[in-house]
């Protein structure tokens, strides 16, 4: 069963993932569009290329409590430099995950009076990523 | 990192107010006020942690604890101070617990959020009021 603290993004891949502390809510989006191949032989129906999606990308928009922590500081540095690094998104539902190179951008910080500052960032996959399908136990 | 450290950090802040230790009553500890005179006063310190929520999604994340301390202020009833002794004591305490002030004990940091007054009233032979001071602390979960 899915828990409230699923969908965690971690730094690294291949079993050496490291927690990025302070993660709050997040939104996962799978991008990709079918390629249309409609032609006269389609008989007036729309057709798409089978087993192919163009513009495949996984995006994860996450909010973090801003803390002085190694993982977060790496993200902050990568945002400034544009450096791509390896990340893994784990859903916690049947072991489903996405891992690969991600670029981090769109940092937007909130600093409420007397509150805890937060950082919103978006992780966007770059190039091929590894998808692990969920399994039913 | 523990509730005890959070409490001790708050006690440390209280100590900066300069209230003599002999005039501070702590929870669950025997206490006798000094000899009564018009200028007699003492305060009572109560630590009251409240909510505790995760500050992140993993077990390695901190917990965010919100809570308060209550400091009751007792001054001599029917004294010639017109309540000023009470207000002076309140001001002294407020000066140590200003919004945004951070204290720490044993590596545990605590931030003061705000405070509110408890209106004074007669309490047996004392004129009693006080302050409720709210805090936030991030503590290790594991």
PDB file of C-alpha atoms in Angstrom:
ATOM      1  CA  UNK A   1       0.000   0.000   0.000  1.00  0.00           C
ATOM      2  CA  UNK A   2       1.171   3.463  -0.767  1.00  0.00           C
ATOM      3  CA  UNK A   3       2.081   5.597   2.187  1.00  0.00           C
ATOM      4  CA  UNK A   4       2.017   9.316   2.670  1.00  0.00           C
ATOM      5  CA  UNK A   5       5.770   9.541   2.344  1.00  0.00           C
ATOM      6  CA  UNK A   6       6.177   7.896  -1.021  1.00  0.00           C
ATOM      7  CA  UNK A   7       7.630   9.567  -4.080  1.00  0.00           C
ATOM      8  CA  UNK A   8      11.032  10.349  -2.708  1.00  0.00           C
ATOM      9  CA  UNK A   9      13.823  11.669  -4.901  1.00  0.00           C
ATOM     10  CA  UNK A  10      17.313  10.548  -3.966  1.00  0.00           C
ATOM     11  CA  UNK A  11      20.742  11.475  -5.203  1.00  0.00           C
ATOM     12  CA  UNK A  12      22.528   8.710  -7.075  1.00  0.00           C
ATOM     13  CA  UNK A  13      21.501   5.486  -8.755  1.00  0.00           C
ATOM     14  CA  UNK A  14      22.217   1.781  -8.740  1.00  0.00           C
ATOM     15  CA  UNK A  15      21.779   1.048  -5.083  1.00  0.00           C
ATOM     16  CA  UNK A  16      23.961   3.878  -3.807  1.00  0.00           C
ATOM     17  CA  UNK A  17      21.173   6.389  -3.469  1.00  0.00           C
ATOM     18  CA  UNK A  18      21.464   9.003  -0.758  1.00  0.00           C
ATOM     19  CA  UNK A  19      18.575  10.791   0.914  1.00  0.00           C
ATOM     20  CA  UNK A  20      18.094  14.477   0.226  1.00  0.00           C
ATOM     21  CA  UNK A  21      16.815  15.724   3.538  1.00  0.00           C
ATOM     22  CA  UNK A  22      13.914  18.086   3.933  1.00  0.00           C
ATOM     23  CA  UNK A  23      11.765  16.820   1.071  1.00  0.00           C
ATOM     24  CA  UNK A  24       8.122  17.711   1.395  1.00  0.00           C
ATOM     25  CA  UNK A  25       5.476  17.221  -1.286  1.00  0.00           C
ATOM     26  CA  UNK A  26       6.331  16.443  -4.874  1.00  0.00           C
ATOM     27  CA  UNK A  27       4.717  15.980  -8.258  1.00  0.00           C
ATOM     28  CA  UNK A  28       5.856  13.461 -10.841  1.00  0.00           C
ATOM     29  CA  UNK A  29       5.159  14.074 -14.522  1.00  0.00           C
ATOM     30  CA  UNK A  30       5.986  11.755 -17.393  1.00  0.00           C
ATOM     31  CA  UNK A  31       6.387  13.684 -20.611  1.00  0.00           C
ATOM     32  CA  UNK A  32       6.143  12.227 -24.092  1.00  0.00           C
ATOM     33  CA  UNK A  33       3.926  12.547 -27.119  1.00  0.00           C
ATOM     34  CA  UNK A  34       2.880   9.941 -29.669  1.00  0.00           C
ATOM     35  CA  UNK A  35       4.065  10.472 -33.234  1.00  0.00           C
ATOM     36  CA  UNK A  36       1.249  10.672 -35.701  1.00  0.00           C
ATOM     37  CA  UNK A  37       1.536   8.587 -38.858  1.00  0.00           C
ATOM     38  CA  UNK A  38      -1.905   9.206 -40.267  1.00  0.00           C
ATOM     39  CA  UNK A  39      -2.001   8.886 -44.062  1.00  0.00           C
ATOM     40  CA  UNK A  40      -4.443   8.085 -46.796  1.00  0.00           C
ATOM     41  CA  UNK A  41      -4.370   4.386 -46.012  1.00  0.00           C
ATOM     42  CA  UNK A  42      -5.531   5.153 -42.481  1.00  0.00           C
ATOM     43  CA  UNK A  43      -8.998   5.495 -43.890  1.00  0.00           C
ATOM     44  CA  UNK A  44      -9.620   8.762 -42.181  1.00  0.00           C
ATOM     45  CA  UNK A  45      -8.605   7.521 -38.727  1.00  0.00           C
ATOM     46  CA  UNK A  46      -5.754   8.960 -36.776  1.00  0.00           C
ATOM     47  CA  UNK A  47      -2.772   6.650 -36.365  1.00  0.00           C
ATOM     48  CA  UNK A  48       0.319   6.815 -34.207  1.00  0.00           C
ATOM     49  CA  UNK A  49       3.689   5.164 -34.477  1.00  0.00           C
ATOM     50  CA  UNK A  50       3.584   1.981 -32.447  1.00  0.00           C
ATOM     51  CA  UNK A  51       5.898   1.495 -29.480  1.00  0.00           C
ATOM     52  CA  UNK A  52       7.391   4.959 -29.737  1.00  0.00           C
ATOM     53  CA  UNK A  53       6.999   8.197 -27.803  1.00  0.00           C
ATOM     54  CA  UNK A  54       8.720  11.408 -28.748  1.00  0.00           C
ATOM     55  CA  UNK A  55      10.111  13.767 -26.143  1.00  0.00           C
ATOM     56  CA  UNK A  56      10.339  11.200 -23.373  1.00  0.00           C
ATOM     57  CA  UNK A  57      11.227  12.745 -20.094  1.00  0.00           C
ATOM     58  CA  UNK A  58      10.414  12.364 -16.429  1.00  0.00           C
ATOM     59  CA  UNK A  59      10.029  15.469 -14.340  1.00  0.00           C
ATOM     60  CA  UNK A  60       9.797  15.746 -10.596  1.00  0.00           C
ATOM     61  CA  UNK A  61       8.777  19.004  -9.001  1.00  0.00           C
ATOM     62  CA  UNK A  62       9.593  18.918  -5.320  1.00  0.00           C
ATOM     63  CA  UNK A  63       9.413  21.190  -2.331  1.00  0.00           C
ATOM     64  CA  UNK A  64      12.019  21.095   0.397  1.00  0.00           C
ATOM     65  CA  UNK A  65      12.403  22.611   3.804  1.00  0.00           C
ATOM     66  CA  UNK A  66      15.530  24.679   3.283  1.00  0.00           C
ATOM     67  CA  UNK A  67      18.249  23.314   5.492  1.00  0.00           C
ATOM     68  CA  UNK A  68      21.997  23.420   5.396  1.00  0.00           C
ATOM     69  CA  UNK A  69      22.448  19.858   4.284  1.00  0.00           C
ATOM     70  CA  UNK A  70      24.926  18.251   1.886  1.00  0.00           C
ATOM     71  CA  UNK A  71      22.346  16.886  -0.548  1.00  0.00           C
ATOM     72  CA  UNK A  72      20.470  20.140  -0.791  1.00  0.00           C
ATOM     73  CA  UNK A  73      23.675  22.107  -1.164  1.00  0.00           C
ATOM     74  CA  UNK A  74      24.679  19.901  -4.089  1.00  0.00           C
ATOM     75  CA  UNK A  75      21.344  20.637  -5.727  1.00  0.00           C
ATOM     76  CA  UNK A  76      21.815  24.355  -5.180  1.00  0.00           C
ATOM     77  CA  UNK A  77      25.231  24.180  -6.809  1.00  0.00           C
ATOM     78  CA  UNK A  78      23.932  22.171  -9.755  1.00  0.00           C
ATOM     79  CA  UNK A  79      21.162  24.699 -10.323  1.00  0.00           C
ATOM     80  CA  UNK A  80      23.714  27.476 -10.567  1.00  0.00           C
ATOM     81  CA  UNK A  81      26.073  25.575 -12.855  1.00  0.00           C
ATOM     82  CA  UNK A  82      23.606  23.536 -14.887  1.00  0.00           C
ATOM     83  CA  UNK A  83      25.573  20.407 -14.075  1.00  0.00           C
ATOM     84  CA  UNK A  84      23.571  17.203 -14.555  1.00  0.00           C
ATOM     85  CA  UNK A  85      23.708  14.546 -11.892  1.00  0.00           C
ATOM     86  CA  UNK A  86      22.200  11.154 -11.271  1.00  0.00           C
ATOM     87  CA  UNK A  87      18.994  10.895  -9.299  1.00  0.00           C
ATOM     88  CA  UNK A  88      16.420   8.247  -8.549  1.00  0.00           C
ATOM     89  CA  UNK A  89      12.732   8.793  -7.948  1.00  0.00           C
ATOM     90  CA  UNK A  90      11.138   6.073  -5.858  1.00  0.00           C
ATOM     91  CA  UNK A  91       7.386   5.822  -5.599  1.00  0.00           C
ATOM     92  CA  UNK A  92       7.233   3.292  -2.815  1.00  0.00           C
ATOM     93  CA  UNK A  93       4.435   1.574  -4.741  1.00  0.00           C
ATOM     94  CA  UNK A  94       5.621  -1.840  -5.850  1.00  0.00           C
ATOM     95  CA  UNK A  95       9.196  -0.663  -6.254  1.00  0.00           C
ATOM     96  CA  UNK A  96       8.440   1.585  -9.216  1.00  0.00           C
ATOM     97  CA  UNK A  97      11.244   4.008  -9.893  1.00  0.00           C
ATOM     98  CA  UNK A  98      12.965   6.188 -12.453  1.00  0.00           C
ATOM     99  CA  UNK A  99      16.670   6.826 -12.414  1.00  0.00           C
ATOM    100  CA  UNK A 100      19.123   8.613 -14.628  1.00  0.00           C
ATOM    101  CA  UNK A 101      20.713  11.956 -15.308  1.00  0.00           C
ATOM    102  CA  UNK A 102      18.663  14.934 -14.288  1.00  0.00           C
ATOM    103  CA  UNK A 103      19.115  18.664 -14.647  1.00  0.00           C
ATOM    104  CA  UNK A 104      17.725  20.738 -11.801  1.00  0.00           C
ATOM    105  CA  UNK A 105      16.146  24.098 -12.439  1.00  0.00           C
ATOM    106  CA  UNK A 106      13.318  26.417 -11.575  1.00  0.00           C
ATOM    107  CA  UNK A 107      14.400  27.092  -8.030  1.00  0.00           C
ATOM    108  CA  UNK A 108      11.905  29.226  -6.197  1.00  0.00           C
ATOM    109  CA  UNK A 109      12.315  29.884  -2.497  1.00  0.00           C
ATOM    110  CA  UNK A 110       9.653  30.924  -0.051  1.00  0.00           C
ATOM    111  CA  UNK A 111      10.600  32.738   3.116  1.00  0.00           C
ATOM    112  CA  UNK A 112       7.577  33.325   5.339  1.00  0.00           C
ATOM    113  CA  UNK A 113       7.847  35.583   8.345  1.00  0.00           C
ATOM    114  CA  UNK A 114       8.484  33.482  11.421  1.00  0.00           C
ATOM    115  CA  UNK A 115       8.197  30.347   9.320  1.00  0.00           C
ATOM    116  CA  UNK A 116      10.456  27.737   7.811  1.00  0.00           C
ATOM    117  CA  UNK A 117      11.913  28.751   4.413  1.00  0.00           C
ATOM    118  CA  UNK A 118      11.195  26.330   1.601  1.00  0.00           C
ATOM    119  CA  UNK A 119      12.716  25.665  -1.807  1.00  0.00           C
ATOM    120  CA  UNK A 120      10.775  24.469  -4.822  1.00  0.00           C
ATOM    121  CA  UNK A 121      12.832  22.888  -7.601  1.00  0.00           C
ATOM    122  CA  UNK A 122      12.188  20.814 -10.691  1.00  0.00           C
ATOM    123  CA  UNK A 123      14.271  17.801 -11.661  1.00  0.00           C
ATOM    124  CA  UNK A 124      14.142  17.093 -15.404  1.00  0.00           C
ATOM    125  CA  UNK A 125      15.642  13.952 -16.876  1.00  0.00           C
ATOM    126  CA  UNK A 126      18.213  14.403 -19.610  1.00  0.00           C
ATOM    127  CA  UNK A 127      18.718  11.561 -22.027  1.00  0.00           C
ATOM    128  CA  UNK A 128      17.763   7.975 -21.418  1.00  0.00           C
ATOM    129  CA  UNK A 129      16.490   7.030 -18.007  1.00  0.00           C
ATOM    130  CA  UNK A 130      15.943   3.644 -16.421  1.00  0.00           C
ATOM    131  CA  UNK A 131      12.406   2.741 -15.552  1.00  0.00           C
ATOM    132  CA  UNK A 132      11.670   0.025 -13.028  1.00  0.00           C
ATOM    133  CA  UNK A 133       8.107  -1.218 -13.305  1.00  0.00           C
ATOM    134  CA  UNK A 134       6.129  -1.926 -10.158  1.00  0.00           C
ATOM    135  CA  UNK A 135       5.695  -5.505  -9.097  1.00  0.00           C
ATOM    136  CA  UNK A 136       2.871  -7.108  -7.183  1.00  0.00           C
ATOM    137  CA  UNK A 137       4.092  -9.180  -4.266  1.00  0.00           C
TER     138      UNK A 137
ATOM    139  CA  UNK B   1      18.859  15.562  20.555  1.00  0.00           C
ATOM    140  CA  UNK B   2      15.824  15.290  22.767  1.00  0.00           C
ATOM    141  CA  UNK B   3      13.001  17.114  24.449  1.00  0.00           C
ATOM    142  CA  UNK B   4      15.281  17.423  27.435  1.00  0.00           C
ATOM    143  CA  UNK B   5      17.815  19.332  25.329  1.00  0.00           C
ATOM    144  CA  UNK B   6      15.063  21.621  24.034  1.00  0.00           C
ATOM    145  CA  UNK B   7      13.976  22.318  27.590  1.00  0.00           C
ATOM    146  CA  UNK B   8      17.532  23.018  28.680  1.00  0.00           C
ATOM    147  CA  UNK B   9      18.033  25.392  25.754  1.00  0.00           C
ATOM    148  CA  UNK B  10      14.990  27.331  26.926  1.00  0.00           C
ATOM    149  CA  UNK B  11      16.263  27.349  30.495  1.00  0.00           C
ATOM    150  CA  UNK B  12      19.534  28.693  29.132  1.00  0.00           C
ATOM    151  CA  UNK B  13      17.662  31.563  27.511  1.00  0.00           C
ATOM    152  CA  UNK B  14      15.821  32.236  30.736  1.00  0.00           C
ATOM    153  CA  UNK B  15      19.147  32.420  32.541  1.00  0.00           C
ATOM    154  CA  UNK B  16      20.222  35.248  30.232  1.00  0.00           C
ATOM    155  CA  UNK B  17      17.349  37.323  31.610  1.00  0.00           C
ATOM    156  CA  UNK B  18      19.236  37.631  34.870  1.00  0.00           C
ATOM    157  CA  UNK B  19      16.489  36.379  37.166  1.00  0.00           C
ATOM    158  CA  UNK B  20      18.247  34.975  40.257  1.00  0.00           C
ATOM    159  CA  UNK B  21      18.070  31.199  40.381  1.00  0.00           C
ATOM    160  CA  UNK B  22      16.687  31.476  43.912  1.00  0.00           C
ATOM    161  CA  UNK B  23      13.636  33.191  42.395  1.00  0.00           C
ATOM    162  CA  UNK B  24      12.885  30.498  39.833  1.00  0.00           C
ATOM    163  CA  UNK B  25      10.649  27.556  40.514  1.00  0.00           C
ATOM    164  CA  UNK B  26      11.084  24.633  38.136  1.00  0.00           C
ATOM    165  CA  UNK B  27       8.674  21.823  37.476  1.00  0.00           C
ATOM    166  CA  UNK B  28       8.586  18.991  39.958  1.00  0.00           C
ATOM    167  CA  UNK B  29      11.236  20.535  42.164  1.00  0.00           C
ATOM    168  CA  UNK B  30      10.795  21.772  45.741  1.00  0.00           C
ATOM    169  CA  UNK B  31      10.709  25.549  45.954  1.00  0.00           C
ATOM    170  CA  UNK B  32      10.185  28.081  48.709  1.00  0.00           C
ATOM    171  CA  UNK B  33       9.802  31.784  47.888  1.00  0.00           C
ATOM    172  CA  UNK B  34      12.118  34.119  49.749  1.00  0.00           C
ATOM    173  CA  UNK B  35      11.005  36.087  52.800  1.00  0.00           C
ATOM    174  CA  UNK B  36       8.012  38.187  51.957  1.00  0.00           C
ATOM    175  CA  UNK B  37       8.390  41.895  51.339  1.00  0.00           C
ATOM    176  CA  UNK B  38       6.855  44.379  48.952  1.00  0.00           C
ATOM    177  CA  UNK B  39       9.536  43.584  46.403  1.00  0.00           C
ATOM    178  CA  UNK B  40       9.198  39.835  46.696  1.00  0.00           C
ATOM    179  CA  UNK B  41       8.665  37.958  43.498  1.00  0.00           C
ATOM    180  CA  UNK B  42       9.362  34.638  41.902  1.00  0.00           C
ATOM    181  CA  UNK B  43       8.705  32.968  38.587  1.00  0.00           C
ATOM    182  CA  UNK B  44       7.690  29.438  37.697  1.00  0.00           C
ATOM    183  CA  UNK B  45       8.960  27.723  34.562  1.00  0.00           C
ATOM    184  CA  UNK B  46       6.888  25.133  32.722  1.00  0.00           C
ATOM    185  CA  UNK B  47       8.032  23.292  29.583  1.00  0.00           C
ATOM    186  CA  UNK B  48       5.177  22.221  27.331  1.00  0.00           C
ATOM    187  CA  UNK B  49       6.133  20.563  24.030  1.00  0.00           C
ATOM    188  CA  UNK B  50       3.125  20.235  21.768  1.00  0.00           C
ATOM    189  CA  UNK B  51       3.065  18.933  18.208  1.00  0.00           C
ATOM    190  CA  UNK B  52       5.748  16.984  16.433  1.00  0.00           C
ATOM    191  CA  UNK B  53       5.691  16.393  12.695  1.00  0.00           C
ATOM    192  CA  UNK B  54       8.145  15.111  10.156  1.00  0.00           C
ATOM    193  CA  UNK B  55      10.169  17.813   8.463  1.00  0.00           C
ATOM    194  CA  UNK B  56      10.843  15.561   5.486  1.00  0.00           C
ATOM    195  CA  UNK B  57       9.878  12.260   3.918  1.00  0.00           C
ATOM    196  CA  UNK B  58      12.657   9.990   5.098  1.00  0.00           C
ATOM    197  CA  UNK B  59      13.515   8.531   8.460  1.00  0.00           C
ATOM    198  CA  UNK B  60      16.756  10.448   8.331  1.00  0.00           C
ATOM    199  CA  UNK B  61      14.859  13.716   8.332  1.00  0.00           C
ATOM    200  CA  UNK B  62      14.306  15.871  11.383  1.00  0.00           C
ATOM    201  CA  UNK B  63      11.069  16.216  13.264  1.00  0.00           C
ATOM    202  CA  UNK B  64       9.661  19.694  13.650  1.00  0.00           C
ATOM    203  CA  UNK B  65       8.514  20.235  17.191  1.00  0.00           C
ATOM    204  CA  UNK B  66       6.277  23.138  18.108  1.00  0.00           C
ATOM    205  CA  UNK B  67       5.644  23.888  21.718  1.00  0.00           C
ATOM    206  CA  UNK B  68       5.671  26.517  24.357  1.00  0.00           C
ATOM    207  CA  UNK B  69       6.995  27.371  27.724  1.00  0.00           C
ATOM    208  CA  UNK B  70       4.901  29.110  30.292  1.00  0.00           C
ATOM    209  CA  UNK B  71       6.536  31.420  32.750  1.00  0.00           C
ATOM    210  CA  UNK B  72       4.284  32.429  35.596  1.00  0.00           C
ATOM    211  CA  UNK B  73       5.255  35.570  37.455  1.00  0.00           C
ATOM    212  CA  UNK B  74       4.294  35.992  41.098  1.00  0.00           C
ATOM    213  CA  UNK B  75       4.687  39.325  42.869  1.00  0.00           C
ATOM    214  CA  UNK B  76       3.592  40.329  46.328  1.00  0.00           C
ATOM    215  CA  UNK B  77      -0.151  40.893  46.532  1.00  0.00           C
ATOM    216  CA  UNK B  78      -1.291  44.365  47.606  1.00  0.00           C
ATOM    217  CA  UNK B  79       2.226  45.783  47.491  1.00  0.00           C
ATOM    218  CA  UNK B  80       3.096  49.443  47.055  1.00  0.00           C
ATOM    219  CA  UNK B  81       4.436  48.814  43.570  1.00  0.00           C
ATOM    220  CA  UNK B  82       1.130  49.361  41.710  1.00  0.00           C
ATOM    221  CA  UNK B  83       1.877  46.266  39.656  1.00  0.00           C
ATOM    222  CA  UNK B  84       5.069  47.725  38.256  1.00  0.00           C
ATOM    223  CA  UNK B  85       7.217  45.024  39.815  1.00  0.00           C
ATOM    224  CA  UNK B  86       5.164  42.515  37.910  1.00  0.00           C
ATOM    225  CA  UNK B  87       5.518  44.412  34.628  1.00  0.00           C
ATOM    226  CA  UNK B  88       9.230  44.952  35.119  1.00  0.00           C
ATOM    227  CA  UNK B  89       9.694  41.230  35.611  1.00  0.00           C
ATOM    228  CA  UNK B  90       7.632  40.470  32.525  1.00  0.00           C
ATOM    229  CA  UNK B  91       9.739  42.915  30.489  1.00  0.00           C
ATOM    230  CA  UNK B  92      12.922  41.317  31.762  1.00  0.00           C
ATOM    231  CA  UNK B  93      11.751  37.888  30.643  1.00  0.00           C
ATOM    232  CA  UNK B  94      10.451  39.144  27.296  1.00  0.00           C
ATOM    233  CA  UNK B  95      13.866  40.616  26.596  1.00  0.00           C
ATOM    234  CA  UNK B  96      15.387  37.153  26.700  1.00  0.00           C
ATOM    235  CA  UNK B  97      12.739  35.562  24.492  1.00  0.00           C
ATOM    236  CA  UNK B  98      12.486  37.917  21.540  1.00  0.00           C
ATOM    237  CA  UNK B  99      11.017  36.617  18.300  1.00  0.00           C
ATOM    238  CA  UNK B 100      13.723  35.046  16.164  1.00  0.00           C
ATOM    239  CA  UNK B 101      16.156  34.479  19.008  1.00  0.00           C
ATOM    240  CA  UNK B 102      17.868  31.109  18.727  1.00  0.00           C
ATOM    241  CA  UNK B 103      19.212  29.114  21.612  1.00  0.00           C
ATOM    242  CA  UNK B 104      20.918  25.765  21.674  1.00  0.00           C
ATOM    243  CA  UNK B 105      21.895  23.117  24.146  1.00  0.00           C
ATOM    244  CA  UNK B 106      23.916  20.020  23.402  1.00  0.00           C
ATOM    245  CA  UNK B 107      23.641  20.802  19.696  1.00  0.00           C
ATOM    246  CA  UNK B 108      19.851  21.126  19.802  1.00  0.00           C
ATOM    247  CA  UNK B 109      18.699  24.475  18.406  1.00  0.00           C
ATOM    248  CA  UNK B 110      15.442  26.161  19.368  1.00  0.00           C
ATOM    249  CA  UNK B 111      13.915  29.252  17.792  1.00  0.00           C
ATOM    250  CA  UNK B 112      11.560  31.608  19.581  1.00  0.00           C
ATOM    251  CA  UNK B 113       8.430  32.316  17.554  1.00  0.00           C
ATOM    252  CA  UNK B 114       6.251  34.651  19.604  1.00  0.00           C
ATOM    253  CA  UNK B 115       4.809  35.212  23.029  1.00  0.00           C
ATOM    254  CA  UNK B 116       1.532  36.162  24.618  1.00  0.00           C
ATOM    255  CA  UNK B 117       0.652  37.586  27.990  1.00  0.00           C
ATOM    256  CA  UNK B 118      -1.347  35.874  30.678  1.00  0.00           C
ATOM    257  CA  UNK B 119      -3.347  38.568  32.415  1.00  0.00           C
ATOM    258  CA  UNK B 120      -2.441  38.915  36.079  1.00  0.00           C
ATOM    259  CA  UNK B 121      -4.925  38.251  38.818  1.00  0.00           C
ATOM    260  CA  UNK B 122      -4.975  37.538  42.541  1.00  0.00           C
ATOM    261  CA  UNK B 123      -3.737  34.071  43.425  1.00  0.00           C
ATOM    262  CA  UNK B 124      -3.820  33.352  47.128  1.00  0.00           C
ATOM    263  CA  UNK B 125      -1.245  35.745  48.564  1.00  0.00           C
ATOM    264  CA  UNK B 126       0.347  36.532  45.205  1.00  0.00           C
ATOM    265  CA  UNK B 127      -0.390  38.694  42.203  1.00  0.00           C
ATOM    266  CA  UNK B 128       0.064  36.150  39.402  1.00  0.00           C
ATOM    267  CA  UNK B 129       0.335  36.466  35.652  1.00  0.00           C
ATOM    268  CA  UNK B 130       2.878  35.431  33.117  1.00  0.00           C
ATOM    269  CA  UNK B 131       3.915  34.716  29.586  1.00  0.00           C
ATOM    270  CA  UNK B 132       3.391  31.935  27.126  1.00  0.00           C
ATOM    271  CA  UNK B 133       6.335  31.705  24.743  1.00  0.00           C
ATOM    272  CA  UNK B 134       6.046  29.603  21.603  1.00  0.00           C
ATOM    273  CA  UNK B 135       9.032  27.918  20.007  1.00  0.00           C
ATOM    274  CA  UNK B 136      10.036  25.740  17.074  1.00  0.00           C
ATOM    275  CA  UNK B 137      12.776  23.137  17.138  1.00  0.00           C
ATOM    276  CA  UNK B 138      14.027  20.621  14.628  1.00  0.00           C
ATOM    277  CA  UNK B 139      15.205  17.446  16.279  1.00  0.00           C
ATOM    278  CA  UNK B 140      16.646  14.228  14.953  1.00  0.00           C
ATOM    279  CA  UNK B 141      14.085  11.452  14.556  1.00  0.00           C
ATOM    280  CA  UNK B 142      16.501   8.558  14.751  1.00  0.00           C
TER     281      UNK B 142
END
